[in-house]
Short mmCIF file of C-alpha atoms in Angstrom, two decimals:
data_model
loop_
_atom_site.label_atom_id
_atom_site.label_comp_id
_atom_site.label_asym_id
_atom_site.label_seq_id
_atom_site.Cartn_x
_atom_site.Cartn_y
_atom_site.Cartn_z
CA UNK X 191 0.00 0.00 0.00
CA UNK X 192 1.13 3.28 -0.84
CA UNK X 193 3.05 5.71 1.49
CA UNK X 194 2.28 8.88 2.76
CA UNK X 195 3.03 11.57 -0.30
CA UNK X 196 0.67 14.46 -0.05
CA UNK X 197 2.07 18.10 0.95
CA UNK X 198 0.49 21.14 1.50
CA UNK X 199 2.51 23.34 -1.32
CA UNK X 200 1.52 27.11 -1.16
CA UNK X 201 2.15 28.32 -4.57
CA UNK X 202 0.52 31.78 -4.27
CA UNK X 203 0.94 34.62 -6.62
CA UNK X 204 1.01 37.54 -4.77
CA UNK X 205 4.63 38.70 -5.91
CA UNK X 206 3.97 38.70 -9.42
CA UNK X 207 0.66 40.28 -8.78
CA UNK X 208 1.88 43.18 -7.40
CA UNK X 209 3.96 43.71 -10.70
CA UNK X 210 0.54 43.97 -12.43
CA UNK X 211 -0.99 46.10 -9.62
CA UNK X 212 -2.09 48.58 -11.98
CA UNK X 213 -4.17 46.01 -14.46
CA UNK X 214 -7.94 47.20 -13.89
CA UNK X 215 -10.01 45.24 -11.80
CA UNK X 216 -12.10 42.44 -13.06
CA UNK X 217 -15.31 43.24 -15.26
CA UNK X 218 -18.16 41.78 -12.53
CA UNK X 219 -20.53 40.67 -15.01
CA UNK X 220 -17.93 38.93 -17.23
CA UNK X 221 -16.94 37.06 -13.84
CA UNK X 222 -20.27 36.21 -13.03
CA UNK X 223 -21.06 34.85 -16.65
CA UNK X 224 -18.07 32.89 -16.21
CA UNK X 225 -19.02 31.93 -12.73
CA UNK X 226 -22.35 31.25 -14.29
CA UNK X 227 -21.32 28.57 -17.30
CA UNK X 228 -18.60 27.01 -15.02
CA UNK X 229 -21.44 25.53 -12.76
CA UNK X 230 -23.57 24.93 -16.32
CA UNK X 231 -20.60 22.95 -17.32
CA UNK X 232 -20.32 20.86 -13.86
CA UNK X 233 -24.06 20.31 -13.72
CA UNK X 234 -23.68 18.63 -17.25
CA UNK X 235 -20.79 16.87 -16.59
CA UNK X 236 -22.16 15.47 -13.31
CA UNK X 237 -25.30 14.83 -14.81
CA UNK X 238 -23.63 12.54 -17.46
CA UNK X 239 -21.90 10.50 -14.40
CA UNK X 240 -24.87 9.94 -13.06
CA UNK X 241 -26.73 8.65 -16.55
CA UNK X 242 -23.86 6.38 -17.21
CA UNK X 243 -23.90 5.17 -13.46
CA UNK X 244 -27.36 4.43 -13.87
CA UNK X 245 -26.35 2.49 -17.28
CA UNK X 246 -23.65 0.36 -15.19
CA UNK X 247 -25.82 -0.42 -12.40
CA UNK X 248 -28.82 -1.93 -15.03
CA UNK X 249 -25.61 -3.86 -15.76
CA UNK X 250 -24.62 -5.09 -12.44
CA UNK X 251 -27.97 -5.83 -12.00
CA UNK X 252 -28.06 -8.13 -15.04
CA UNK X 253 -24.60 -9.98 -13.52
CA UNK X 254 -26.14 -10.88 -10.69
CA UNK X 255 -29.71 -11.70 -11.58
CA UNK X 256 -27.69 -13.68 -15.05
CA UNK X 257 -24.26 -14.81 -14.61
CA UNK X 258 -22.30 -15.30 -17.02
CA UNK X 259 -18.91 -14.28 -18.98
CA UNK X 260 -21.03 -12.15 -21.69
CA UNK X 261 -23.11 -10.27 -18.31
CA UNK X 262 -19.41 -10.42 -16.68
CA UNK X 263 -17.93 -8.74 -19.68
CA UNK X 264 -21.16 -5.94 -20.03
CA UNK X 265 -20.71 -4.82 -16.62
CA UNK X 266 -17.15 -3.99 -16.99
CA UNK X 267 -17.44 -2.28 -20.26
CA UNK X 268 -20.27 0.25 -18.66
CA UNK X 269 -17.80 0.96 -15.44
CA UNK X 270 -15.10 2.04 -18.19
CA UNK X 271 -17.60 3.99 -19.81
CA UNK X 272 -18.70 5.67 -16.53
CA UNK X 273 -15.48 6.80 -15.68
CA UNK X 274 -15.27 8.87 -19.18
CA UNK X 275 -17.61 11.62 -17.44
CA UNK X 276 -16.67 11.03 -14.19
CA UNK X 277 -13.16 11.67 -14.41
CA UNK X 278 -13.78 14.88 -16.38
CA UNK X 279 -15.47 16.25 -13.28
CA UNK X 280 -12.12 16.16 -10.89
CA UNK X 281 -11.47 19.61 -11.80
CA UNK X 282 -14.25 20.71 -10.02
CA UNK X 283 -12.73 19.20 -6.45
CA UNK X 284 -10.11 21.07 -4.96
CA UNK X 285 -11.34 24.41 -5.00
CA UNK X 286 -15.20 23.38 -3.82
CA UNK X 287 -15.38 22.27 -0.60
CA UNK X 288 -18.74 20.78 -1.32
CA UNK X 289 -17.18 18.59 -3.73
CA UNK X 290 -13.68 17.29 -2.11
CA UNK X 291 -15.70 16.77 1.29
CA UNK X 292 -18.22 14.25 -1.10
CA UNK X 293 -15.45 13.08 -3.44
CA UNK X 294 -14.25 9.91 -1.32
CA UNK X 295 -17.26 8.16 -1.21
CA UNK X 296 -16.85 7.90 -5.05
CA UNK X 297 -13.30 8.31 -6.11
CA UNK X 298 -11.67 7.08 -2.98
CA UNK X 299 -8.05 5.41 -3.88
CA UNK X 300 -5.78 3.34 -3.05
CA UNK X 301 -8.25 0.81 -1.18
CA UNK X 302 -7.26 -1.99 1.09
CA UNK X 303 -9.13 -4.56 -1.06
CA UNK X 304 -8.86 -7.17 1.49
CA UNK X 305 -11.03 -5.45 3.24
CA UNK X 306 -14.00 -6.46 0.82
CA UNK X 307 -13.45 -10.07 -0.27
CA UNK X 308 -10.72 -12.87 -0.40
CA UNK X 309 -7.37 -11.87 -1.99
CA UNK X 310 -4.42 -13.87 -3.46
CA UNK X 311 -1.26 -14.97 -0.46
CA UNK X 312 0.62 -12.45 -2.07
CA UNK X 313 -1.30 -9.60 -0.61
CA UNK X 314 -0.33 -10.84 3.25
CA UNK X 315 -2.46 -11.31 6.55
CA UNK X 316 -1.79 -7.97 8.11
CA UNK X 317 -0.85 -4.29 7.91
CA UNK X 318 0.33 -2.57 10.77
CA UNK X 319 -1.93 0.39 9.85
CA UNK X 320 -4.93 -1.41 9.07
CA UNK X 321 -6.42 -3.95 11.25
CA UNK X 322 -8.91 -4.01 8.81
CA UNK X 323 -6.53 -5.26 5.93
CA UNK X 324 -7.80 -8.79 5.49
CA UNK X 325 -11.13 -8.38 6.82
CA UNK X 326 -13.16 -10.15 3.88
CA UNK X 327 -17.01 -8.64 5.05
CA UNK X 328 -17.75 -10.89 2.36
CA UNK X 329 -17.23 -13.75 4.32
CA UNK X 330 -17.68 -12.56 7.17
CA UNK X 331 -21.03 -12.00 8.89
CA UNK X 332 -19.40 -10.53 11.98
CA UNK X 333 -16.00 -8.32 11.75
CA UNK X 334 -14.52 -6.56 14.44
CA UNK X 335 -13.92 -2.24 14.39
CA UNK X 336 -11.95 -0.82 16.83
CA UNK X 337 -12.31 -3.69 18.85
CA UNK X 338 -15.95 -4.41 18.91
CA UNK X 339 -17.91 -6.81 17.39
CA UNK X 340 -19.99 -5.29 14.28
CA UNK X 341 -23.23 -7.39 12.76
CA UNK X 342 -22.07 -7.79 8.52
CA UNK X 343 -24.90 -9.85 8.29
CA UNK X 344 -26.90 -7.45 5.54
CA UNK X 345 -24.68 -6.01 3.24
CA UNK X 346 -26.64 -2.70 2.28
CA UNK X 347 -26.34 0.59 1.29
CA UNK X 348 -26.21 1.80 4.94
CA UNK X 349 -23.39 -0.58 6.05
CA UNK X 350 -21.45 0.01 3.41
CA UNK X 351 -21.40 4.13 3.76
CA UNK X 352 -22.40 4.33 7.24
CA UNK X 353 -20.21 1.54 8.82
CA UNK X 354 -17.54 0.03 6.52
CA UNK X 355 -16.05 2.88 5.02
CA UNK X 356 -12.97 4.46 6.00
CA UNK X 357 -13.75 1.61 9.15
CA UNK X 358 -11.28 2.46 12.04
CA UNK X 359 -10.46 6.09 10.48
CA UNK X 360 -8.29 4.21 8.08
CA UNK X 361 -8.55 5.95 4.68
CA UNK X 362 -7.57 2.74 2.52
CA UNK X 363 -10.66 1.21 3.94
CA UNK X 364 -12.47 2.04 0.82
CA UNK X 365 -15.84 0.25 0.73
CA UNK X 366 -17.62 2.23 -1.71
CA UNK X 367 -17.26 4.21 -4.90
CA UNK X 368 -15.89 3.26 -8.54
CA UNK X 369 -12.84 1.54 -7.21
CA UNK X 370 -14.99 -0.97 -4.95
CA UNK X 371 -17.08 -1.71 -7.95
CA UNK X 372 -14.25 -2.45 -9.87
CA UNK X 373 -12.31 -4.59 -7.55
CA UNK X 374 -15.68 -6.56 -7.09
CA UNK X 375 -15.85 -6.74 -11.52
CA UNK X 376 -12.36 -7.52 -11.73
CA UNK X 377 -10.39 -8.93 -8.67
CA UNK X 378 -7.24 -8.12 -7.89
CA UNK X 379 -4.46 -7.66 -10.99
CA UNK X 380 -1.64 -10.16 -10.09
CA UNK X 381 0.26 -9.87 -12.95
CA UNK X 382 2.69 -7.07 -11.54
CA UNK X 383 4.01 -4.91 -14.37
CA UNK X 384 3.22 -8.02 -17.41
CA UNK X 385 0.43 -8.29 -19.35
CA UNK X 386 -2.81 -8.33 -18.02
CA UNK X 387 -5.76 -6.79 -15.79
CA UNK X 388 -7.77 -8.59 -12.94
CA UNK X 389 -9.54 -11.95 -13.92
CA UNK X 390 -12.01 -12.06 -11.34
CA UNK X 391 -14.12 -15.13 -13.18
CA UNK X 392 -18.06 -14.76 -13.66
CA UNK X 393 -18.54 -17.38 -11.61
CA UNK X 394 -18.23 -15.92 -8.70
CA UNK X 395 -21.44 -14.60 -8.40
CA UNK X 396 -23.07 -17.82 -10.06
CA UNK X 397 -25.59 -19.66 -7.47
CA UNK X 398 -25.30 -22.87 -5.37
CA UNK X 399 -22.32 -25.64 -7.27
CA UNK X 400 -21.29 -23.16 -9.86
CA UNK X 401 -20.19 -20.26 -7.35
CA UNK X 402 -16.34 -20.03 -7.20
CA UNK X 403 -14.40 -18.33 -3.86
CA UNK X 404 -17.33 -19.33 -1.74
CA UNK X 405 -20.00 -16.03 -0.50
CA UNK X 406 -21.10 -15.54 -3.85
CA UNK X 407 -24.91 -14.37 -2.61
CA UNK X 408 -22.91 -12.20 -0.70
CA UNK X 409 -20.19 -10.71 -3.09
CA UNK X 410 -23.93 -9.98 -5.11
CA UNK X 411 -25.36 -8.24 -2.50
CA UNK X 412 -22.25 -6.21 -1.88
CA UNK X 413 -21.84 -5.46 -5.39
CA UNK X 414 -25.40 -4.74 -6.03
CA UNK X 415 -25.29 -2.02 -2.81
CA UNK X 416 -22.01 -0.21 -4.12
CA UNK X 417 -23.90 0.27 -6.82
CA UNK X 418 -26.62 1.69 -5.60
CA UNK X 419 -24.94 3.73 -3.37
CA UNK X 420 -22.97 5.55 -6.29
CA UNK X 421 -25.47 6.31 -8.31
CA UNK X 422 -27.43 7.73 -5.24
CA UNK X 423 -24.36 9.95 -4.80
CA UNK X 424 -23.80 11.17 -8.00
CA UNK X 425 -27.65 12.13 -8.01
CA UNK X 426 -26.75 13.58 -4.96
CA UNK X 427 -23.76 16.15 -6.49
CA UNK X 428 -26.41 16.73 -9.53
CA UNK X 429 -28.50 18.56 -7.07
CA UNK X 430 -25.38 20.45 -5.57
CA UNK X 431 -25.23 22.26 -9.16
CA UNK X 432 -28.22 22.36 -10.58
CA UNK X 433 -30.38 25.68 -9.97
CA UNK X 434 -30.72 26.52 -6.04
CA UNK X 435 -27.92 23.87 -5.15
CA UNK X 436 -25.25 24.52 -2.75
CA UNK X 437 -22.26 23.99 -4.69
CA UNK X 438 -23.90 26.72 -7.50
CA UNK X 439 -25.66 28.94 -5.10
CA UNK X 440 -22.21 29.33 -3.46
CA UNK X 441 -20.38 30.60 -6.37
CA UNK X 442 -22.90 32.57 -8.32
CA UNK X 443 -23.78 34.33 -5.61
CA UNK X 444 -20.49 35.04 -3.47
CA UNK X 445 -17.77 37.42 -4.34
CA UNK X 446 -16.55 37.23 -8.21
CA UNK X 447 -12.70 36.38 -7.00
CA UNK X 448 -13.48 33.66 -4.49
CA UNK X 449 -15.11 31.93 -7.50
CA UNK X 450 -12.43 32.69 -10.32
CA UNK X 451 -9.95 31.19 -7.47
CA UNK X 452 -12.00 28.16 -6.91
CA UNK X 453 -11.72 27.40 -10.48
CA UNK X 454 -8.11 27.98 -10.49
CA UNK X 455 -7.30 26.24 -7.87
CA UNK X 456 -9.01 22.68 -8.79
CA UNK X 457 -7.11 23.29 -12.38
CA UNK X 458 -4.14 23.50 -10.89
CA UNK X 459 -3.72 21.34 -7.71
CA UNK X 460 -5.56 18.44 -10.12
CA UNK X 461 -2.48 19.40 -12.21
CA UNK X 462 0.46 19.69 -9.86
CA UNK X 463 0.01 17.64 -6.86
CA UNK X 464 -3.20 15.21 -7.64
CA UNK X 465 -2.22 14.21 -11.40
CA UNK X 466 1.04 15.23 -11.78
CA UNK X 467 2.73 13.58 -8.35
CA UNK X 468 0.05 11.42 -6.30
CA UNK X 469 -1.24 9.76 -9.60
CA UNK X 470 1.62 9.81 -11.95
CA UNK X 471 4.95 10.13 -10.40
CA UNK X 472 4.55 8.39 -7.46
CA UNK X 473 4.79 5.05 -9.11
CA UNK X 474 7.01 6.27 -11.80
CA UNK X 475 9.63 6.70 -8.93
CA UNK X 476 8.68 3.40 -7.21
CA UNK X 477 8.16 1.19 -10.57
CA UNK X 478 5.45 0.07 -8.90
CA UNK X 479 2.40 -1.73 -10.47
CA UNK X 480 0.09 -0.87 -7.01
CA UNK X 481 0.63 2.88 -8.27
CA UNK X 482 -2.37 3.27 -10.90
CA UNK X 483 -5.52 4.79 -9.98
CA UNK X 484 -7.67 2.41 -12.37
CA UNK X 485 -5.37 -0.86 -11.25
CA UNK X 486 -7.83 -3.57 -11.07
CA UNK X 487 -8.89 -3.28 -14.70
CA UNK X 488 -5.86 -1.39 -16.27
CA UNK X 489 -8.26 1.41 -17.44
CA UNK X 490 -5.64 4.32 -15.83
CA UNK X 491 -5.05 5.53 -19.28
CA UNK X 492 -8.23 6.56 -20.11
CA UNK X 493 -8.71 7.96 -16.39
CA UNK X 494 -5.61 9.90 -16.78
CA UNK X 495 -6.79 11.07 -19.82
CA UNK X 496 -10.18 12.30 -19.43
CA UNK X 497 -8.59 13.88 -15.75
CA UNK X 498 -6.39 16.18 -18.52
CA UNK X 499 -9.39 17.07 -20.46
CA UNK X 500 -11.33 17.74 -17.85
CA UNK X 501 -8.76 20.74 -16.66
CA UNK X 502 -9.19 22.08 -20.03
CA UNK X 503 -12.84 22.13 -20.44
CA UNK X 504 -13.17 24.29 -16.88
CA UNK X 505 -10.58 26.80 -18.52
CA UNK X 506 -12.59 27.03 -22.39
CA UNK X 507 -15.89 26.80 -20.22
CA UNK X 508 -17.14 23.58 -22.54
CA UNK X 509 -18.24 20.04 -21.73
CA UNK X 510 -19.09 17.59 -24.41
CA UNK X 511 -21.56 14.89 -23.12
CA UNK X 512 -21.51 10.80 -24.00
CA UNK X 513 -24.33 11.70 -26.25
CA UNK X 514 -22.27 14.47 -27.83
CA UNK X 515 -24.75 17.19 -26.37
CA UNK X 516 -22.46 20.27 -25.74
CA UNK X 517 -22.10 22.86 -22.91
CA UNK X 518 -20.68 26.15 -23.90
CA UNK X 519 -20.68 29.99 -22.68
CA UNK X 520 -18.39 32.69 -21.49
CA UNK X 521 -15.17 31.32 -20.48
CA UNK X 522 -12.07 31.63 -18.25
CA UNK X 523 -9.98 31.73 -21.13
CA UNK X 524 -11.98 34.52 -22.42
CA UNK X 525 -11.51 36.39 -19.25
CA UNK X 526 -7.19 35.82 -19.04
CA UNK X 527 -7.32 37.18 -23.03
CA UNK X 528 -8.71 40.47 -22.09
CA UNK X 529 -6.45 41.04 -19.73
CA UNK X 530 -3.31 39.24 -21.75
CA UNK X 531 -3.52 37.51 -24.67
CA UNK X 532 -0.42 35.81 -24.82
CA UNK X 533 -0.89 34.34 -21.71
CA UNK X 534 -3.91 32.73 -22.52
CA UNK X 535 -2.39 31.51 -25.41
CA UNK X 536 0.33 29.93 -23.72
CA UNK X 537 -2.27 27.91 -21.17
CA UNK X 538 -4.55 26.99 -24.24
CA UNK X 539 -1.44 25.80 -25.79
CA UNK X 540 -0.32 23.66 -22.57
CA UNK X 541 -3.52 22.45 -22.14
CA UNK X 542 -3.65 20.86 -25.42
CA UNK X 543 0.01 19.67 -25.06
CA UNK X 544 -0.68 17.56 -22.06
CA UNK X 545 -4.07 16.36 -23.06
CA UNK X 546 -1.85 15.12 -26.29
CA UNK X 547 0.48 13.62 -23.63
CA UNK X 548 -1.63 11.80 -22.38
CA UNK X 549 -3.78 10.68 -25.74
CA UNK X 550 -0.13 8.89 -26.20
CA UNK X 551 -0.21 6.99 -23.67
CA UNK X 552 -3.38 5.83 -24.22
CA UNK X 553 -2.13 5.13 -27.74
CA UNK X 554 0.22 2.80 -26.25
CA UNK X 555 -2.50 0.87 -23.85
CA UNK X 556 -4.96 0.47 -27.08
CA UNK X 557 -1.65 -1.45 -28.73
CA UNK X 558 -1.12 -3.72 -26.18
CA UNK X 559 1.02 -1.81 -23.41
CA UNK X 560 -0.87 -0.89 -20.19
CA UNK X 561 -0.38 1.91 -17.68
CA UNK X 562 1.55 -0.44 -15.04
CA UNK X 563 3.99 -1.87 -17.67
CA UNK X 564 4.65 1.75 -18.57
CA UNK X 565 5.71 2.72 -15.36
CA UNK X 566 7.88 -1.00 -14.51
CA UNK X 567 11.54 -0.63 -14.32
CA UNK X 568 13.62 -0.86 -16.96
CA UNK X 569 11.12 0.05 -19.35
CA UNK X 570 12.54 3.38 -21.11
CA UNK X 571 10.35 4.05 -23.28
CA UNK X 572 7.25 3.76 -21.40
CA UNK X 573 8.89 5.46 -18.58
CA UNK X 574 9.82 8.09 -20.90
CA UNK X 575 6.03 8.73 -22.09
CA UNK X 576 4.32 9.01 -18.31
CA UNK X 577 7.20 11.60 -18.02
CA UNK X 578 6.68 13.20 -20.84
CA UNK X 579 3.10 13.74 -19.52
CA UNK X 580 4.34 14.58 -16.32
CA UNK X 581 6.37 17.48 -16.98
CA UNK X 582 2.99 19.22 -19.57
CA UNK X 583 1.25 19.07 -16.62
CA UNK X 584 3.94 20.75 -14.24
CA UNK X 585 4.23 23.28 -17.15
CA UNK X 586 0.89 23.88 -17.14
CA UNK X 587 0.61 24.51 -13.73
CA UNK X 588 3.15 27.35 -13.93
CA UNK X 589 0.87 29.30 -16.47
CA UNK X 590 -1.94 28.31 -14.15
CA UNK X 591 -0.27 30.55 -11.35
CA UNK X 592 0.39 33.14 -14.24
CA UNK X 593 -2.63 33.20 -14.60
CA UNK X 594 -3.56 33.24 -10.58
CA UNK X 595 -1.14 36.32 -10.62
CA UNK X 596 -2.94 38.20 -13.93
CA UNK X 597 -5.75 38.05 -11.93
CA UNK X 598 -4.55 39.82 -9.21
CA UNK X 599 -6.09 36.52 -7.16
CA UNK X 600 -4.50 36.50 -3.55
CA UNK X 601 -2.96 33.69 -1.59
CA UNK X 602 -4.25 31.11 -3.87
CA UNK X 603 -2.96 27.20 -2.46
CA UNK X 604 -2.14 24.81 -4.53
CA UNK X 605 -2.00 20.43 -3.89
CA UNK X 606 1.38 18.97 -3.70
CA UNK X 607 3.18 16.25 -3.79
CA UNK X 608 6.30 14.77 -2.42
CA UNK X 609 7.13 12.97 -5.17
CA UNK X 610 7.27 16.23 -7.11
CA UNK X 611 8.56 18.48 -3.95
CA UNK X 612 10.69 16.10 -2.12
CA UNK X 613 11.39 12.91 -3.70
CA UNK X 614 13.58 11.63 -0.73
CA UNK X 615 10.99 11.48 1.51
CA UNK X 616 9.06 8.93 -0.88
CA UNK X 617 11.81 6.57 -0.45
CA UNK X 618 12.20 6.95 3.64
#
């Protein structure tokens, strides 16, 4: 399981702002239109996660009520294409409270996976800081938090959000959210940095003989809850943006700069210490197969990907849905061009740099290579494209805080990462 990496990394603009103390001060109703179609844009693209998570839970529900490899193989293919939408809505975190308070019930990562069900030897009994780590609730009707005994007999909704996750205040008990669904399609990926994603078989929710690993009512019922539960949430951030939601209500109608530094900030800490370090160069330093955000099902290409886009849609103020319907109005780019036009130039450019980046990696996945044999050692090449994508995103981040200073935005705090900041700490 991965170490601690976070920092706090305060990348304020306030020097450089004073140099362009005598810019005029923002147009109000430009910010406000701006304001206006960044919550249009996160209402769509939240809306879309939701419609797809609806899709993959019809799915889920056809596994279990149907199993087979074709209902095996449907499920997984509509959790890929729910994290398309999803993923383009990160940008939105960092800078809304609303949203990073709500974001680990459906995004949480890495997750102690033997929390959930049975795992391979390799994985170990124990973790020193998770007493939790080979708890199988699966197969266990009664498991033990913080010492006392806890009834697993019903595996629902409520259990799952109001007991098992983050069990113990342990973070990497994740026990709801895309990554629990996927570990629960897939199983765990055993194949280290060499061909090959989980190979959890249908079977395992198949009834009486046919059920493989034992619990497979159970591992239904689990699967059919975590399901549930994120659509239920997603619905629930819908209503945070659509008209008379909090997560709208607090931007539209609070001060024009708090908003413009909300957006700024989720671009660029998504970029810098999120993407950039936790994701990316974490397990570029380590080699380390564990180190993928999508690992059971080697999708982290495409969740990288869409990640990138999604930072450029908040800046051109646009959001293209799975049904190709299109949100568009006035923009943040818009807004940097009147006040310098090379400078929004130069993030449009870097914007569609890394997103390029990244469409090459996913290049190499669709031909064979996935995301964890791209970061194992001794592959140079591979290694060599994750970097590549790497540094576009830490040189979009310094046009990001060009763009913090142009705005004359104050004290704006950025995510970090060690593995960016201090690499020697990732290793101690």
């Amino acid at each position: 399981m991965p170490i601690a990496k976070k920092t706090a990394r305060r990348l304020a603009a306030a020097a450089f702002a004073a140099s362009l103390s005598a810019a005029p001060a923002l147009a109000e109703t430009d910010a406000s239109g701006v304001l206006k179609n960044y919550a249009d844009v996160a209402l769509a693209g939240y809306s879309d996660s939701a419609a797809t998570a609806r899709a993959l839970d019809a799915a889920v529900m056809a596994l279990i009520a149907s199993p087979s490899a074709g209902t095996l193989d449907a499920a997984r293919a509509a959790w890929k294409a729910a994290r398309i939408p999803y993923q383009q809505t990160e940008a939105f975190r960092f800078g809304n409270p609303i949203v990073d308070d709500w974001e680990g019930r459906v995004n949480a990562w890495p997750l102690d996976e033997g929390l959930i069900d049975y795992v391979d030897a390799s994985y170990g009994s124990e973790s020193d800081s998770n007493a939790l780590y080979t708890a199988n609730v699966i197969a266990n009707p009664q498991i033990a938090i913080n010492g006392q005994t806890v009834d697993a007999t019903a595996l629902t909704p409520e259990f799952l959000s109001g007991t098992l996750q983050e069990a113990g205040n342990v973070e990497a008990n994740v026990a709801t959210g895309y990554h629990a669904i996927e570990f629960l399609l897939w199983g765990q990926d055993l194949n280290g940095t060499s061909p090959g994603a989980g190979a959890r078989p249908w079977s395992d929710f198949a009834a009486g003989d046919a059920c493989t690993n034992g619990n497979c009512d159970r591992r239904a019922q689990y699967l059919a809850s975590a399901s549930k539960l994120l659509v239920a949430d997603l619905e629930e951030m819908v209503a945070n943006w659509a008209e008379g939601g909090a997560a709208r209500t607090v931007l539209v109608n609070g001060d024009a700069k708090a908003g413009l530094t909300a957006m700024l900030t989720g671009m660029g800490s998504l970029s810098y210490g999120e993407l950039a370090g936790e994701r990316m160069k974490l397990g570029l330093l380590l080699h380390d197969p564990e180190e993928e955000h999508d690992c059971f099902s080697d999708n982290t290409h495409i969740s990288h990907l869409y990640d990138a886009v999604g930072i450029r849609n908040v800046y051109l103020g646009v959001y293209t849905a799975s049904d190709d319907a299109k949100v568009e109005g006035p923009s943040l780019s818009a807004l940097v061009a009147e006040r310098d036009v090379a400078l929004d130039e130069e993030l449009r450019g870097k914007l569609d740099a890394t997103v390029e980046a990244m469409q090459a990696i996913e290049a190499r996945a669709r031909n064979g290579e996935a995301y964890d044999q791209m970061i194992g050692e001794g592959n140079e090449a591979g290694n060599a494209a994750v970097q590549a994508a790497i540094d576009a995103l830490i040189d979009q981040t310094r046009s990001i805080e060009r763009v913090i200073a142009a705005l004359d935005l104050q004290g704006v705090e950025l995510e970090g990462s060690d593995s960016l900041d201090n690499p020697d700490a990732v290793f101690q």
